[in-house]
Amino acid sequence: MRLPVPGARSLRIWQRSCKARAHSPLESWKAWTPYVCVQLQRHCFATVATEQTGTGEAPSKKPVVKPVVKPVVKPVVSAEKDFTDGTVAFQSKSTWELFRAWCVFQICAIGPIVRHCDTLYMYSVKVLGARLTHLLLRKTFFEHFCAGESSQDIVPRMRELQKYNVGGILDYAAEAKDGELPETVKPIDEEETVGAPLSSRSYDYESEALCDARAQIFRVAVRGVKDTIPDGFAAIKLSGLGNPVLLERMSTCLAEVCRLYKRLADDDVNPKENYYMIDRSFKIDFETFKKGWLKMFEGKSEEELKTMFDAMDDNRDGYISYLEWSSGVKLSEINEMVRGCKHQGRLFQAALNEEEVKLYSNMLKRVQGILDLAQELGVRVMIDAEWTDIQPAIDHITIFMQRIYNRGELPIVFNTYQTYLKGMPTRVQRDLDRSRREGWRFGAKLVRGAYMVSERQKAEERGLESPICETYEKTEENFHKAIDVILAHGEDPSAGACGGAAAEVLVASHNRYSIERTIQKMAELAVRQDRVGFGQLMGMADHLTYTLARYGYRSYKYVPYGPVDEVVPYLIRRTQENSAILGSPSVQEERQMVGSELLRRLRPI
């Protein structure tokens, strides 16, 4: 929000007067400070009236200026924790950093700029050149939301966090943009390829070299956590370690394997049903399994089917559950399995071919190389959630890694759950049960979600039901349910040292009520503080992060870094998210606090 024209004109007069009277800028600034304070009071304390819709925090309608009103926050037991003390919230920021934060909030309130920021970026590169454009970005949005361009640049910011008992989640923020996937070329012998036509693709091996380079960057990030803030996390994106086209193919295959489980017991399967909403709650006995299998496949005798069934029936109760089924069917074996299909339908088309299985194996090696180092150094790793076209593959790989690396004294691998997806609390509970049954420690990060707009748009274009909750309230309900089931997953000595360990969670939220509610739930269930962490993005919600740290809770900042030109998709997404939630009470509260603290510091001048 700009200062009004008379104010801007007055400031220009002040600049000319400095030169005419030979006054120093500081002396003249002291004389003009009362005027600037009035402008800040007038413009940064306006409350934006909005209607909460959708599942970002709250997309705003046309701003309406009203008198200052303190945001309504639902009462909780832990009311003695004061999240509104600006001296605590912004103690780590210089006055310039605070002013820059205030400016970012104002820019994020200008709808046309935010909606077209990617176009504006491309236009700026074309007109001003990449060098000047990236310099402007570096001094504004980049320095506000990111810690630096390399692992060396971030050291001062990480140590600054540590000084205030705040941990860091180090993230190389260069990311593939949803919708911009590498092109592939179909081979001539498509008809002879298992999985045709969807899997008949030739992969660009230059992207494989790029994935190898990114794996090295992630290893550097793991070492960076160990060297600068040992209690922190390293965050990795699997779309940076494997071709996103391959991840999409894997996700399609996994969805069809899930539908195959349901089809074994029931012919009525909706091929368009959302992956996370498919019913998996039932069990299958051998007779049902045999009947369903022989209806769809050929080439196996009853004895072979019995051997296959018994191999999946881990607890020998005569039934297989979805957990047993999904653990027993491997992606690398589906190609061989579908050769017996009586009809070359969706499962046949979704099966990975030999080239894709090899690429999948290469990807696993990259991930394991990173996690081997993390385990050696005692650094925990968060695997980020991404868009739904590739998320099932990410979940599959993450659980595979948790089985390997979460059997020690602490969980090394944390999965990320986006609770704006329908059916997410059920999935969280299923993975909790899986960890206990298989004997590994459960670690999770819970977020509301970051791809709301694009997910809804894709679903509409494809004629599918949106995977996103219809309202913000439903997303919040999912978020709190997921927190509750994880907090309730306490120790169970009968399940062994690792499987019986209490679940750990990082609650990633800028919503003050959700944090206070979690603290209250922890008190009710007598949950130890070392089981629960709280995380916020760098450049946002400092009043939550630093206050939590002050009261002794495990508090973290998500610390992105990377070259400015590669981080642009991340910055665009963050700017748009910030705009989407600008009307929510939590962001209004933060914006008012930034303005109040800035005024408090300027008044003595």
XYZ file of C-alpha atoms in Angstrom:
605
model
C 0.000 0.000 0.000
C 1.557 3.334 -1.066
C 1.728 6.523 0.915
C -0.829 8.987 -0.503
C 0.312 11.499 -3.119
C 0.657 14.478 -0.742
C 2.900 12.414 1.533
C 5.079 11.179 -1.301
C 5.340 14.748 -2.632
C 6.307 15.976 0.819
C 9.082 13.424 1.064
C 10.458 14.601 -2.282
C 10.424 18.182 -0.953
C 12.340 16.917 2.105
C 14.997 15.347 -0.130
C 15.466 18.637 -2.033
C 15.563 20.600 1.223
C 18.426 18.408 2.482
C 20.523 19.484 -0.476
C 19.462 23.164 -0.395
C 20.154 23.630 3.335
C 23.191 21.344 3.492
C 21.529 19.374 6.252
C 22.558 15.780 6.738
C 19.850 13.267 5.792
C 19.826 12.030 9.409
C 19.113 15.487 10.825
C 16.319 16.094 8.341
C 14.951 12.581 8.907
C 14.622 13.278 12.639
C 12.500 16.306 11.850
C 10.277 14.333 9.490
C 9.904 11.179 11.615
C 6.613 12.270 13.264
C 5.081 12.626 9.793
C 6.252 9.164 8.713
C 4.912 7.663 11.951
C 1.487 9.152 11.238
C 1.537 7.615 7.759
C 2.451 4.210 9.197
C -0.288 4.455 11.812
C -2.813 5.366 9.130
C -1.871 2.661 6.633
C -0.464 -0.410 8.368
C -3.130 -0.770 11.032
C -6.105 -1.032 8.710
C -7.941 -4.332 9.086
C -8.879 -6.046 5.848
C -12.373 -7.483 6.005
C -12.515 -10.845 4.309
C -14.619 -13.930 3.978
C -12.795 -17.214 4.596
C -13.288 -19.529 1.654
C -11.276 -22.318 0.094
C -8.293 -23.871 1.781
C -5.547 -21.333 1.758
C -5.757 -19.464 5.057
C -8.386 -17.084 3.616
C -8.551 -15.535 0.168
C -9.649 -11.942 0.608
C -12.421 -10.024 -1.076
C -12.068 -6.356 -1.978
C -10.287 -4.697 0.992
C -12.484 -2.620 3.268
C -10.749 -0.256 5.670
C -12.107 -0.432 9.198
C -10.981 0.789 12.606
C -8.307 -1.280 14.278
C -9.844 -4.460 15.661
C -7.866 -7.101 17.517
C -8.307 -10.469 15.717
C -10.645 -12.863 17.457
C -8.738 -15.919 18.672
C -10.498 -18.967 20.110
C -9.806 -19.328 23.848
C -7.459 -22.079 25.017
C -5.995 -23.216 28.300
C -2.506 -21.937 27.428
C -3.561 -18.284 27.375
C -0.586 -17.238 29.530
C 1.691 -17.572 26.504
C 1.748 -14.101 24.977
C 2.219 -14.266 21.190
C 1.628 -10.532 20.730
C 4.837 -9.124 22.253
C 6.605 -7.471 19.314
C 9.840 -6.982 21.252
C 10.162 -10.783 21.527
C 8.811 -11.582 18.044
C 11.143 -9.236 16.182
C 14.160 -9.138 18.463
C 16.323 -10.755 15.775
C 15.407 -8.206 13.068
C 17.100 -4.899 12.345
C 14.909 -1.875 11.670
C 15.684 -2.181 7.949
C 14.628 -5.859 7.952
C 11.425 -4.920 9.767
C 10.692 -2.171 7.226
C 11.351 -4.603 4.378
C 8.934 -7.098 5.957
C 6.284 -4.376 6.163
C 6.816 -3.553 2.474
C 6.495 -7.224 1.489
C 3.155 -7.431 3.283
C 1.917 -4.345 1.422
C 3.021 -5.644 -1.987
C 1.370 -8.994 -1.305
C -1.883 -7.070 -0.782
C -1.872 -5.755 -4.373
C -3.897 -8.425 -6.180
C -2.971 -7.708 -9.837
C 0.759 -7.754 -9.057
C 0.519 -11.047 -7.190
C -1.721 -12.768 -9.749
C 0.625 -11.878 -12.593
C 3.964 -11.938 -10.773
C 5.372 -14.712 -12.972
C 4.514 -12.707 -16.103
C 5.961 -9.558 -14.558
C 9.147 -11.460 -13.761
C 9.558 -12.639 -17.350
C 8.834 -9.135 -18.644
C 11.397 -7.645 -16.242
C 14.051 -10.116 -17.400
C 13.294 -9.170 -21.002
C 13.358 -5.386 -20.432
C 15.832 -4.889 -17.560
C 17.891 -8.001 -18.095
C 18.369 -10.985 -15.803
C 21.195 -9.392 -13.807
C 19.265 -6.271 -12.708
C 16.018 -8.216 -12.181
C 17.731 -10.732 -9.922
C 19.506 -7.943 -8.035
C 16.144 -6.324 -7.258
C 14.683 -9.683 -6.217
C 17.731 -10.475 -4.084
C 17.425 -7.247 -2.070
C 13.684 -7.610 -1.489
C 11.730 -10.857 -1.614
C 14.733 -13.184 -1.742
C 16.410 -11.773 1.383
C 13.062 -11.745 3.179
C 12.041 -15.354 2.415
C 15.444 -17.017 1.834
C 18.725 -17.337 3.726
C 21.257 -17.123 0.892
C 22.375 -18.576 -2.400
C 24.789 -21.253 -1.160
C 25.420 -23.392 1.911
C 28.157 -20.943 2.925
C 25.873 -17.898 2.637
C 23.328 -19.319 5.063
C 25.707 -19.838 7.999
C 25.126 -16.375 9.584
C 21.329 -16.751 9.379
C 21.438 -20.252 10.872
C 23.642 -19.114 13.753
C 21.370 -16.128 14.338
C 18.443 -18.532 14.741
C 20.422 -20.699 17.139
C 21.150 -17.647 19.300
C 17.411 -17.431 20.028
C 16.960 -21.214 20.532
C 15.269 -21.559 17.153
C 16.134 -24.545 14.996
C 16.426 -24.587 11.220
C 14.930 -26.712 8.448
C 17.421 -26.258 5.639
C 15.900 -26.474 2.158
C 17.509 -26.098 -1.250
C 14.505 -24.284 -2.689
C 15.059 -24.720 -6.438
C 11.950 -26.632 -7.468
C 10.245 -28.041 -10.526
C 7.174 -26.005 -11.363
C 3.934 -27.951 -11.563
C 2.981 -28.230 -15.225
C 6.494 -27.732 -16.578
C 7.567 -31.363 -16.928
C 10.396 -32.547 -19.187
C 9.296 -33.660 -22.645
C 9.543 -37.305 -23.632
C 9.549 -39.059 -27.004
C 7.691 -42.266 -27.789
C 9.671 -45.082 -29.418
C 8.560 -46.698 -32.659
C 7.835 -50.136 -31.142
C 5.110 -48.786 -28.850
C 2.742 -51.675 -29.490
C 5.258 -54.238 -28.224
C 6.020 -52.414 -24.972
C 4.412 -53.518 -21.707
C 2.632 -50.494 -20.340
C 1.928 -48.982 -23.777
C 1.029 -46.303 -24.506
C 1.561 -44.436 -21.215
C 4.958 -45.935 -20.427
C 6.313 -45.828 -23.981
C 8.653 -42.963 -23.306
C 12.270 -42.089 -23.940
C 13.750 -40.238 -20.970
C 16.170 -37.344 -21.236
C 19.387 -38.475 -19.567
C 20.591 -34.897 -19.212
C 17.975 -34.665 -16.466
C 19.608 -37.700 -14.842
C 22.904 -35.795 -14.646
C 21.044 -32.831 -13.165
C 19.485 -35.121 -10.552
C 22.945 -36.416 -9.629
C 24.122 -32.818 -9.172
C 21.124 -32.000 -6.966
C 21.779 -35.083 -4.842
C 25.227 -33.642 -4.121
C 23.623 -30.298 -3.183
C 21.277 -32.069 -0.756
C 24.253 -33.869 0.815
C 25.917 -30.488 1.311
C 22.712 -29.296 2.995
C 22.814 -32.270 5.378
C 26.393 -31.386 6.325
C 25.332 -27.752 6.674
C 22.725 -28.697 9.265
C 25.288 -30.720 11.215
C 27.852 -27.896 11.139
C 25.573 -24.943 11.921
C 22.483 -26.099 13.825
C 22.711 -29.786 14.859
C 19.121 -29.984 16.177
C 17.756 -28.953 12.789
C 16.459 -30.753 9.716
C 17.408 -30.953 6.062
C 14.498 -30.835 3.612
C 14.630 -32.544 0.216
C 12.316 -32.610 -2.791
C 12.109 -35.900 -4.644
C 11.140 -34.069 -7.843
C 14.727 -32.802 -7.755
C 16.143 -36.336 -7.541
C 14.105 -38.012 -10.261
C 12.407 -37.096 -13.497
C 8.919 -35.736 -12.611
C 7.518 -37.662 -15.591
C 8.797 -40.876 -13.978
C 7.251 -39.880 -10.637
C 3.940 -39.281 -12.382
C 4.123 -42.684 -14.065
C 4.925 -44.344 -10.740
C 1.985 -42.575 -9.099
C -0.384 -43.805 -11.804
C 0.904 -47.340 -11.323
C 0.496 -47.166 -7.526
C -3.058 -45.862 -7.877
C -3.940 -48.797 -10.158
C -2.377 -51.297 -7.723
C -4.589 -49.793 -5.002
C -7.648 -50.140 -7.231
C -6.613 -53.745 -8.004
C -6.819 -54.547 -4.279
C -10.368 -53.199 -4.199
C -11.238 -54.934 -7.486
C -10.197 -58.323 -6.045
C -13.082 -58.024 -3.576
C -15.520 -55.846 -5.526
C -16.128 -55.375 -9.245
C -17.603 -51.923 -8.648
C -14.498 -49.712 -8.817
C -14.604 -46.081 -9.941
C -11.485 -45.463 -12.075
C -11.773 -41.698 -11.437
C -12.002 -41.944 -7.656
C -9.471 -39.826 -5.794
C -6.464 -41.962 -4.796
C -6.554 -40.872 -1.154
C -10.308 -41.526 -0.916
C -10.244 -45.156 -2.162
C -11.612 -47.465 0.534
C -8.873 -49.697 1.949
C -10.500 -50.569 5.269
C -11.532 -54.152 4.419
C -9.619 -57.454 4.451
C -9.604 -60.269 1.877
C -9.612 -64.003 2.575
C -8.011 -66.553 0.243
C -11.195 -67.616 -1.551
C -12.076 -64.008 -2.372
C -8.487 -63.366 -3.456
C -8.417 -66.440 -5.719
C -11.768 -65.685 -7.323
C -10.884 -62.067 -8.025
C -7.404 -62.914 -9.316
C -8.516 -65.611 -11.743
C -11.138 -63.246 -13.128
C -8.441 -60.767 -14.192
C -5.252 -62.843 -14.654
C -4.211 -66.144 -16.141
C -1.162 -68.367 -15.836
C -1.197 -69.188 -12.083
C -2.383 -72.379 -10.414
C -4.295 -72.469 -7.126
C -1.117 -73.629 -5.376
C 0.843 -70.669 -6.733
C -1.912 -68.280 -5.666
C -1.921 -69.799 -2.172
C 1.843 -69.316 -1.903
C 1.434 -65.704 -3.037
C -1.400 -65.102 -0.527
C 0.515 -66.643 2.396
C 3.579 -64.516 1.627
C 1.461 -61.389 2.123
C -0.438 -62.695 5.181
C 2.142 -61.571 7.735
C 0.145 -62.284 10.899
C -1.191 -65.627 9.610
C -4.822 -64.814 10.369
C -6.095 -66.035 6.991
C -6.704 -62.516 5.666
C -4.643 -59.861 3.932
C -5.167 -56.185 4.738
C -4.266 -53.275 2.478
C -1.126 -52.681 4.549
C -0.030 -56.263 3.859
C -1.004 -55.997 0.206
C 0.865 -52.712 -0.406
C 3.949 -54.054 1.374
C 3.904 -57.287 -0.637
C 3.414 -55.867 -4.148
C 6.574 -54.163 -5.433
C 6.662 -51.634 -8.277
C 9.553 -53.431 -9.920
C 7.513 -56.670 -10.117
C 4.309 -55.248 -11.621
C 5.678 -55.397 -15.158
C 5.975 -59.174 -14.868
C 2.611 -59.492 -13.107
C 0.597 -57.656 -15.774
C 1.884 -59.938 -18.552
C -0.821 -62.305 -17.302
C -3.643 -59.746 -17.667
C -6.626 -61.088 -19.602
C -7.451 -57.555 -20.721
C -4.901 -54.837 -21.412
C -6.620 -52.187 -19.338
C -5.484 -49.391 -17.041
C -3.192 -51.543 -14.900
C -1.401 -52.956 -17.953
C -0.907 -49.461 -19.349
C 0.342 -48.141 -15.999
C 3.044 -50.792 -15.430
C 6.622 -49.488 -15.476
C 8.774 -50.735 -18.343
C 12.373 -51.910 -17.924
C 13.859 -48.480 -18.580
C 11.595 -46.896 -15.972
C 12.422 -49.560 -13.405
C 16.113 -48.785 -13.947
C 15.510 -45.040 -13.545
C 13.489 -45.754 -10.404
C 16.402 -47.783 -9.029
C 18.806 -44.906 -9.789
C 16.529 -42.507 -7.958
C 16.412 -44.747 -4.894
C 20.223 -44.845 -4.865
C 20.384 -41.038 -4.836
C 17.925 -40.816 -1.960
C 19.725 -43.534 -0.023
C 23.063 -41.778 -0.528
C 21.626 -38.665 1.131
C 20.015 -40.620 3.959
C 23.130 -42.732 4.601
C 25.010 -39.491 5.257
C 22.161 -38.116 7.384
C 22.119 -41.259 9.502
C 25.898 -41.123 9.922
C 25.763 -37.476 11.071
C 22.562 -37.826 13.116
C 20.674 -35.281 10.972
C 16.935 -35.668 10.418
C 15.539 -35.295 6.889
C 12.097 -34.066 5.864
C 10.806 -35.197 2.483
C 8.561 -32.466 1.118
C 5.077 -33.051 -0.239
C 4.394 -31.884 -3.807
C 1.480 -31.878 -6.270
C -0.925 -34.828 -6.338
C 0.091 -36.128 -9.784
C 3.414 -37.234 -8.280
C 2.571 -37.463 -4.556
C 1.708 -41.212 -4.394
C 5.215 -42.009 -5.704
C 6.757 -39.659 -3.122
C 4.772 -41.341 -0.331
C 5.810 -44.780 -1.565
C 9.514 -43.911 -1.611
C 9.334 -42.134 1.749
C 7.766 -45.104 3.511
C 10.331 -47.391 1.895
C 13.082 -45.190 3.374
C 11.410 -44.976 6.785
C 11.485 -48.773 6.982
C 15.268 -48.609 6.575
C 16.339 -45.478 8.455
C 13.799 -45.124 11.276
C 14.871 -48.182 13.251
C 17.518 -46.463 15.381
C 17.363 -44.181 18.406
C 15.550 -41.423 16.512
C 13.507 -41.191 13.304
C 15.771 -39.947 10.514
C 13.083 -39.668 7.796
C 9.971 -37.490 8.238
C 7.104 -37.680 5.749
C 4.961 -34.631 4.918
C 1.161 -34.784 5.010
C -0.924 -32.093 3.278
C -4.201 -31.936 5.176
C -6.076 -29.917 2.567
C -6.347 -33.257 0.726
C -9.535 -35.173 1.373
C -9.119 -38.312 3.479
C -5.750 -37.282 4.943
C -6.434 -38.106 8.650
C -7.282 -41.680 7.609
C -4.027 -41.934 5.716
C -2.048 -40.603 8.702
C -3.661 -43.241 10.923
C -2.882 -45.948 8.355
C 0.803 -44.994 8.316
C 0.897 -44.895 12.127
C -0.491 -48.443 12.173
C 2.004 -49.453 9.499
C 4.976 -48.152 11.504
C 3.858 -50.039 14.620
C 3.212 -53.254 12.720
C 6.505 -53.116 10.798
C 8.626 -51.912 13.707
C 9.928 -48.450 12.775
C 9.676 -44.991 14.303
C 7.031 -42.641 12.900
C 8.053 -39.067 12.071
C 5.853 -36.556 10.251
C 5.467 -32.942 9.246
C 1.879 -31.707 9.010
C 0.981 -28.818 6.709
C -2.267 -27.495 5.325
C -0.969 -27.525 1.742
C 0.673 -25.394 -0.936
C -0.865 -26.281 -4.337
C -4.538 -25.474 -3.768
C -5.201 -23.297 -6.812
C -3.412 -25.505 -9.368
C -4.922 -28.726 -7.960
C -8.480 -27.430 -8.254
C -7.831 -26.081 -11.735
C -6.407 -29.407 -12.970
C -9.311 -31.374 -11.503
C -11.815 -29.089 -13.241
C -9.996 -29.367 -16.582
C -9.943 -33.173 -16.315
C -13.572 -33.483 -15.238
C -12.586 -35.040 -11.904
C -13.631 -34.387 -8.335
C -11.228 -31.964 -6.702
C -8.861 -33.679 -4.222
C -8.908 -30.492 -2.120
C -11.303 -29.913 0.764
C -14.149 -27.607 -0.200
C -13.731 -25.149 2.688
C -11.017 -23.826 4.945
C -12.957 -25.136 7.953
C -12.789 -28.696 6.589
C -9.056 -28.343 6.012
C -8.630 -27.092 9.572
C -10.668 -30.054 10.839
C -8.389 -32.441 8.907
C -5.304 -30.665 10.247
C -6.404 -30.931 13.872
C -7.567 -34.554 13.504
C -4.182 -35.521 12.104
C -2.404 -33.772 14.987
C -4.633 -35.541 17.510
C -4.062 -39.056 16.153
C -0.278 -38.520 16.123
C -0.223 -37.115 19.676
C -2.347 -40.071 20.806
C 0.156 -42.524 19.306
C 2.168 -42.981 22.494
C 4.613 -45.634 23.599
C 3.696 -49.314 23.354
C 6.460 -51.524 24.826
C 4.804 -54.646 23.433
C 5.574 -53.477 19.875
C 9.340 -53.315 20.418
C 11.816 -50.485 20.899
C 11.207 -48.793 17.531
C 7.687 -49.855 16.550
C 6.533 -49.149 20.091
C 8.095 -45.675 20.212
C 5.867 -42.631 20.478
C 5.248 -40.802 17.198
C 7.012 -37.498 16.533
C 5.512 -34.596 14.632
C 6.399 -31.137 13.418
C 3.311 -28.907 13.261
C 3.976 -26.497 10.386
C 1.444 -23.710 10.777
C 1.122 -19.937 10.868
C -2.247 -20.252 12.591
C -1.991 -19.186 16.227
C -5.124 -21.051 17.282
C -3.828 -24.339 15.822
C -0.585 -23.937 17.760
C -2.341 -23.083 21.012
C -4.729 -25.985 20.491
C -1.778 -28.356 19.968
C -0.122 -27.141 23.168
C -3.373 -27.675 25.031
C -3.725 -31.200 23.605
C -0.141 -31.971 24.616
C -0.996 -31.006 28.180
C -4.156 -33.130 28.181
C -2.309 -36.231 26.926
C 0.879 -35.562 28.937
C 2.908 -35.514 25.696
C 6.609 -34.748 26.137
C 7.845 -31.567 24.455
C 10.601 -33.469 22.640
C 7.945 -35.308 20.590
C 6.490 -32.148 19.066
C 8.044 -29.313 17.071
C 6.531 -26.190 15.552
C 7.667 -24.721 12.244
C 7.091 -21.518 10.306
C 8.492 -20.160 7.056
C 11.384 -17.743 7.112
C 9.954 -14.269 6.681
C 6.583 -15.132 8.195
C 5.033 -15.656 11.646
C 8.056 -14.558 13.703
C 5.676 -13.762 16.572
C 4.911 -17.500 16.796
C 8.407 -18.895 16.217
C 10.320 -16.777 18.697
C 7.620 -16.848 21.374
C 7.474 -20.660 21.251
C 11.253 -20.805 21.546
C 11.135 -18.459 24.525
C 8.756 -20.843 26.336
C 11.024 -23.842 25.699
C 9.146 -25.506 22.829
C 11.003 -26.974 19.846
C 10.642 -24.146 17.379
C 11.953 -24.095 13.786
C 12.245 -21.804 10.817
C 12.002 -23.268 7.317
C 15.225 -21.895 5.770
C 15.210 -21.950 1.949
C 18.348 -21.211 -0.051
C 19.622 -21.485 -3.615
C 20.590 -19.341 -6.623
C 18.110 -16.502 -7.156
C 17.239 -17.532 -10.719
C 16.495 -21.132 -9.627
C 14.478 -20.066 -6.582
C 12.090 -17.831 -8.562
C 9.287 -20.507 -8.730
C 9.524 -20.807 -4.932
C 9.391 -17.019 -4.452
C 6.384 -16.724 -6.768
C 4.550 -19.447 -4.866
C 5.372 -17.851 -1.503
C 4.214 -14.410 -2.705
C 0.929 -15.861 -3.959
C 0.365 -17.862 -0.760
C 1.105 -14.779 1.332
C -1.472 -12.853 -0.692
C -4.041 -15.649 -0.379
C -3.863 -15.665 3.409
C -3.505 -11.888 3.880
C -7.087 -11.533 5.079
C -6.815 -14.187 7.797
C -6.748 -13.099 11.445
C -3.274 -14.590 11.965
C -1.711 -12.537 9.157
C -3.616 -9.391 10.115
C -2.239 -9.818 13.608
C 1.322 -10.239 12.320
C 1.061 -7.256 9.984
C -0.201 -5.046 12.810
C 2.621 -6.237 15.061
C 5.235 -5.431 12.402
C 3.812 -1.921 12.048
C 3.649 -1.379 15.822
C 7.228 -2.504 16.374
C 8.451 -0.358 13.483
C 6.709 2.678 15.024
C 8.151 1.906 18.441
C 11.675 1.909 17.014
C 11.184 5.054 14.902
C 9.645 7.262 17.599
C 12.891 7.835 19.567
C 14.489 9.226 16.382
